[in-house]
Amino acid sequence: MTLLPRPSARNQKRLSRTMQAVLAAIVVYGIVAGAPKAISNGGIALLITFVPAALERNYEVPLDPWLALWITSAVFFHAIGSAWFYTQIPWWDHLTHSLSASLVAGVGYTVLRAVDLHSDGIRIPSRFAFVFILLVVLAFGVVWELFEFGLDVIAGATGVTMPLAQHGLDDTVLDLMYNSIGALVVATFGQAHLTGVAERIRDGLLARSGGSGE
């Protein structure tokens, strides 16, 4: 059972390839137009879209089509936002922060649950998992805002255009608020809908170790 209908592997690949093509087009545009922000945002996002396939191929970490599409979508919406939507649609930044935060929360919970399932000596209560998800996302959000602040300082000192920027205290507070919304969604529903993913990762760990949980 999932929050959204599970895409087939074929449909997931089609959607992912389409988003990768758009990201590649953004990089090409950045090169032609001399726009370093488009190059960096599009290029980094494009590289991240290959992470799910690399995890499955190189480390035998099983990822279902929905999770792979989730990862690709998070970086895709941020990249196209940087290309145009952030300046034209006021709520686009809130959308991308909520989506990215939900992804961080999902990864955090999945890893936590996989460790719980993998080892008989570790038991993680569901209420602790809820708090853990919130704390991981809030901490990640603070670190991200500090990273953006650091880039602003460097940009001011060197005059170099940075791929990320802060836009005042109100923007920072709103970013953290929408991060919390994404975390709350996953903390509330993730334990019911991500357990299957954690179990597949646990099975992958067992297969690689050639043993059973301890």
PDB file of N, CA, C and O in Angstrom, residues 156-182:
ATOM      1  N   GLY A 156      28.983  37.690  -1.863  1.00  0.00           N
ATOM      2  CA  GLY A 156      29.194  39.103  -1.574  1.00  0.00           C
ATOM      3  C   GLY A 156      30.659  39.487  -1.572  1.00  0.00           C
ATOM      4  O   GLY A 156      31.016  40.611  -1.957  1.00  0.00           O
ATOM      5  N   ALA A 157      31.512  38.558  -1.151  1.00  0.00           N
ATOM      6  CA  ALA A 157      32.939  38.858  -1.065  1.00  0.00           C
ATOM      7  C   ALA A 157      33.652  38.730  -2.401  1.00  0.00           C
ATOM      8  O   ALA A 157      34.643  39.424  -2.649  1.00  0.00           O
ATOM      9  N   THR A 158      33.154  37.841  -3.254  1.00  0.00           N
ATOM     10  CA  THR A 158      33.864  37.567  -4.512  1.00  0.00           C
ATOM     11  C   THR A 158      33.131  38.076  -5.751  1.00  0.00           C
ATOM     12  O   THR A 158      33.739  38.188  -6.814  1.00  0.00           O
ATOM     13  N   GLY A 159      31.827  38.326  -5.637  1.00  0.00           N
ATOM     14  CA  GLY A 159      31.054  38.742  -6.801  1.00  0.00           C
ATOM     15  C   GLY A 159      30.666  37.594  -7.701  1.00  0.00           C
ATOM     16  O   GLY A 159      30.099  37.799  -8.785  1.00  0.00           O
ATOM     17  N   VAL A 160      30.928  36.341  -7.261  1.00  0.00           N
ATOM     18  CA  VAL A 160      30.597  35.159  -8.048  1.00  0.00           C
ATOM     19  C   VAL A 160      29.127  34.796  -7.825  1.00  0.00           C
ATOM     20  O   VAL A 160      28.646  34.788  -6.684  1.00  0.00           O
ATOM     21  N   THR A 161      28.403  34.500  -8.903  1.00  0.00           N
ATOM     22  CA  THR A 161      27.002  34.102  -8.804  1.00  0.00           C
ATOM     23  C   THR A 161      26.901  32.685  -8.254  1.00  0.00           C
ATOM     24  O   THR A 161      27.539  31.769  -8.768  1.00  0.00           O
ATOM     25  N   MET A 162      26.119  32.523  -7.194  1.00  0.00           N
ATOM     26  CA  MET A 162      25.964  31.221  -6.564  1.00  0.00           C
ATOM     27  C   MET A 162      24.652  30.561  -6.982  1.00  0.00           C
ATOM     28  O   MET A 162      23.675  31.261  -7.281  1.00  0.00           O
ATOM     29  N   PRO A 163      24.613  29.214  -7.005  1.00  0.00           N
ATOM     30  CA  PRO A 163      23.392  28.513  -7.420  1.00  0.00           C
ATOM     31  C   PRO A 163      22.261  28.629  -6.413  1.00  0.00           C
ATOM     32  O   PRO A 163      21.098  28.404  -6.748  1.00  0.00           O
ATOM     33  N   LEU A 164      22.593  28.962  -5.150  1.00  0.00           N
ATOM     34  CA  LEU A 164      21.587  29.094  -4.098  1.00  0.00           C
ATOM     35  C   LEU A 164      21.764  30.438  -3.412  1.00  0.00           C
ATOM     36  O   LEU A 164      22.866  30.983  -3.357  1.00  0.00           O
ATOM     37  N   ALA A 165      20.660  30.968  -2.885  1.00  0.00           N
ATOM     38  CA  ALA A 165      20.734  32.248  -2.195  1.00  0.00           C
ATOM     39  C   ALA A 165      19.595  32.364  -1.204  1.00  0.00           C
ATOM     40  O   ALA A 165      18.532  31.766  -1.386  1.00  0.00           O
ATOM     41  N   GLN A 166      19.833  33.127  -0.142  1.00  0.00           N
ATOM     42  CA  GLN A 166      18.780  33.439   0.801  1.00  0.00           C
ATOM     43  C   GLN A 166      18.139  34.763   0.414  1.00  0.00           C
ATOM     44  O   GLN A 166      18.767  35.617  -0.204  1.00  0.00           O
ATOM     45  N   HIS A 167      16.876  34.921   0.814  1.00  0.00           N
ATOM     46  CA  HIS A 167      16.143  36.138   0.452  1.00  0.00           C
ATOM     47  C   HIS A 167      15.518  36.770   1.688  1.00  0.00           C
ATOM     48  O   HIS A 167      14.375  37.212   1.667  1.00  0.00           O
ATOM     49  N   GLY A 168      16.278  36.809   2.767  1.00  0.00           N
ATOM     50  CA  GLY A 168      15.801  37.468   3.966  1.00  0.00           C
ATOM     51  C   GLY A 168      15.326  36.494   5.030  1.00  0.00           C
ATOM     52  O   GLY A 168      15.158  35.293   4.792  1.00  0.00           O
ATOM     53  N   LEU A 169      15.084  37.045   6.224  1.00  0.00           N
ATOM     54  CA  LEU A 169      14.674  36.235   7.359  1.00  0.00           C
ATOM     55  C   LEU A 169      13.324  35.566   7.131  1.00  0.00           C
ATOM     56  O   LEU A 169      13.127  34.397   7.496  1.00  0.00           O
ATOM     57  N   ASP A 170      12.378  36.298   6.531  1.00  0.00           N
ATOM     58  CA  ASP A 170      11.055  35.717   6.277  1.00  0.00           C
ATOM     59  C   ASP A 170      11.159  34.480   5.396  1.00  0.00           C
ATOM     60  O   ASP A 170      10.472  33.478   5.630  1.00  0.00           O
ATOM     61  N   ASP A 171      12.018  34.547   4.378  1.00  0.00           N
ATOM     62  CA  ASP A 171      12.193  33.409   3.472  1.00  0.00           C
ATOM     63  C   ASP A 171      12.768  32.210   4.221  1.00  0.00           C
ATOM     64  O   ASP A 171      12.331  31.071   4.017  1.00  0.00           O
ATOM     65  N   THR A 172      13.726  32.456   5.106  1.00  0.00           N
ATOM     66  CA  THR A 172      14.334  31.363   5.878  1.00  0.00           C
ATOM     67  C   THR A 172      13.314  30.689   6.784  1.00  0.00           C
ATOM     68  O   THR A 172      13.238  29.457   6.858  1.00  0.00           O
ATOM     69  N   VAL A 173      12.508  31.513   7.483  1.00  0.00           N
ATOM     70  CA  VAL A 173      11.501  30.962   8.392  1.00  0.00           C
ATOM     71  C   VAL A 173      10.461  30.156   7.612  1.00  0.00           C
ATOM     72  O   VAL A 173      10.047  29.061   8.031  1.00  0.00           O
ATOM     73  N   LEU A 174      10.021  30.667   6.452  1.00  0.00           N
ATOM     74  CA  LEU A 174       9.054  29.939   5.631  1.00  0.00           C
ATOM     75  C   LEU A 174       9.645  28.630   5.125  1.00  0.00           C
ATOM     76  O   LEU A 174       8.956  27.600   5.076  1.00  0.00           O
ATOM     77  N   ASP A 175      10.922  28.649   4.739  1.00  0.00           N
ATOM     78  CA  ASP A 175      11.574  27.417   4.288  1.00  0.00           C
ATOM     79  C   ASP A 175      11.531  26.368   5.385  1.00  0.00           C
ATOM     80  O   ASP A 175      11.199  25.191   5.136  1.00  0.00           O
ATOM     81  N   LEU A 176      11.880  26.761   6.613  1.00  0.00           N
ATOM     82  CA  LEU A 176      11.886  25.812   7.726  1.00  0.00           C
ATOM     83  C   LEU A 176      10.472  25.327   8.041  1.00  0.00           C
ATOM     84  O   LEU A 176      10.276  24.156   8.404  1.00  0.00           O
ATOM     85  N   MET A 177       9.477  26.207   7.884  1.00  0.00           N
ATOM     86  CA  MET A 177       8.100  25.817   8.157  1.00  0.00           C
ATOM     87  C   MET A 177       7.627  24.767   7.144  1.00  0.00           C
ATOM     88  O   MET A 177       7.033  23.751   7.527  1.00  0.00           O
ATOM     89  N   TYR A 178       7.927  24.977   5.870  1.00  0.00           N
ATOM     90  CA  TYR A 178       7.497  24.007   4.861  1.00  0.00           C
ATOM     91  C   TYR A 178       8.331  22.732   4.918  1.00  0.00           C
ATOM     92  O   TYR A 178       7.847  21.656   4.555  1.00  0.00           O
ATOM     93  N   ASN A 179       9.578  22.839   5.382  1.00  0.00           N
ATOM     94  CA  ASN A 179      10.340  21.620   5.662  1.00  0.00           C
ATOM     95  C   ASN A 179       9.616  20.778   6.706  1.00  0.00           C
ATOM     96  O   ASN A 179       9.521  19.548   6.593  1.00  0.00           O
ATOM     97  N   SER A 180       9.112  21.459   7.737  1.00  0.00           N
ATOM     98  CA  SER A 180       8.407  20.759   8.815  1.00  0.00           C
ATOM     99  C   SER A 180       7.141  20.095   8.307  1.00  0.00           C
ATOM    100  O   SER A 180       6.777  18.999   8.751  1.00  0.00           O
ATOM    101  N   ILE A 181       6.455  20.748   7.365  1.00  0.00           N
ATOM    102  CA  ILE A 181       5.235  20.159   6.799  1.00  0.00           C
ATOM    103  C   ILE A 181       5.558  18.861   6.068  1.00  0.00           C
ATOM    104  O   ILE A 181       4.882  17.840   6.231  1.00  0.00           O
ATOM    105  N   GLY A 182       6.617  18.898   5.247  1.00  0.00           N
ATOM    106  CA  GLY A 182       7.025  17.672   4.554  1.00  0.00           C
ATOM    107  C   GLY A 182       7.412  16.573   5.519  1.00  0.00           C
ATOM    108  O   GLY A 182       7.073  15.400   5.324  1.00  0.00           O
TER     109      GLY A 182
END
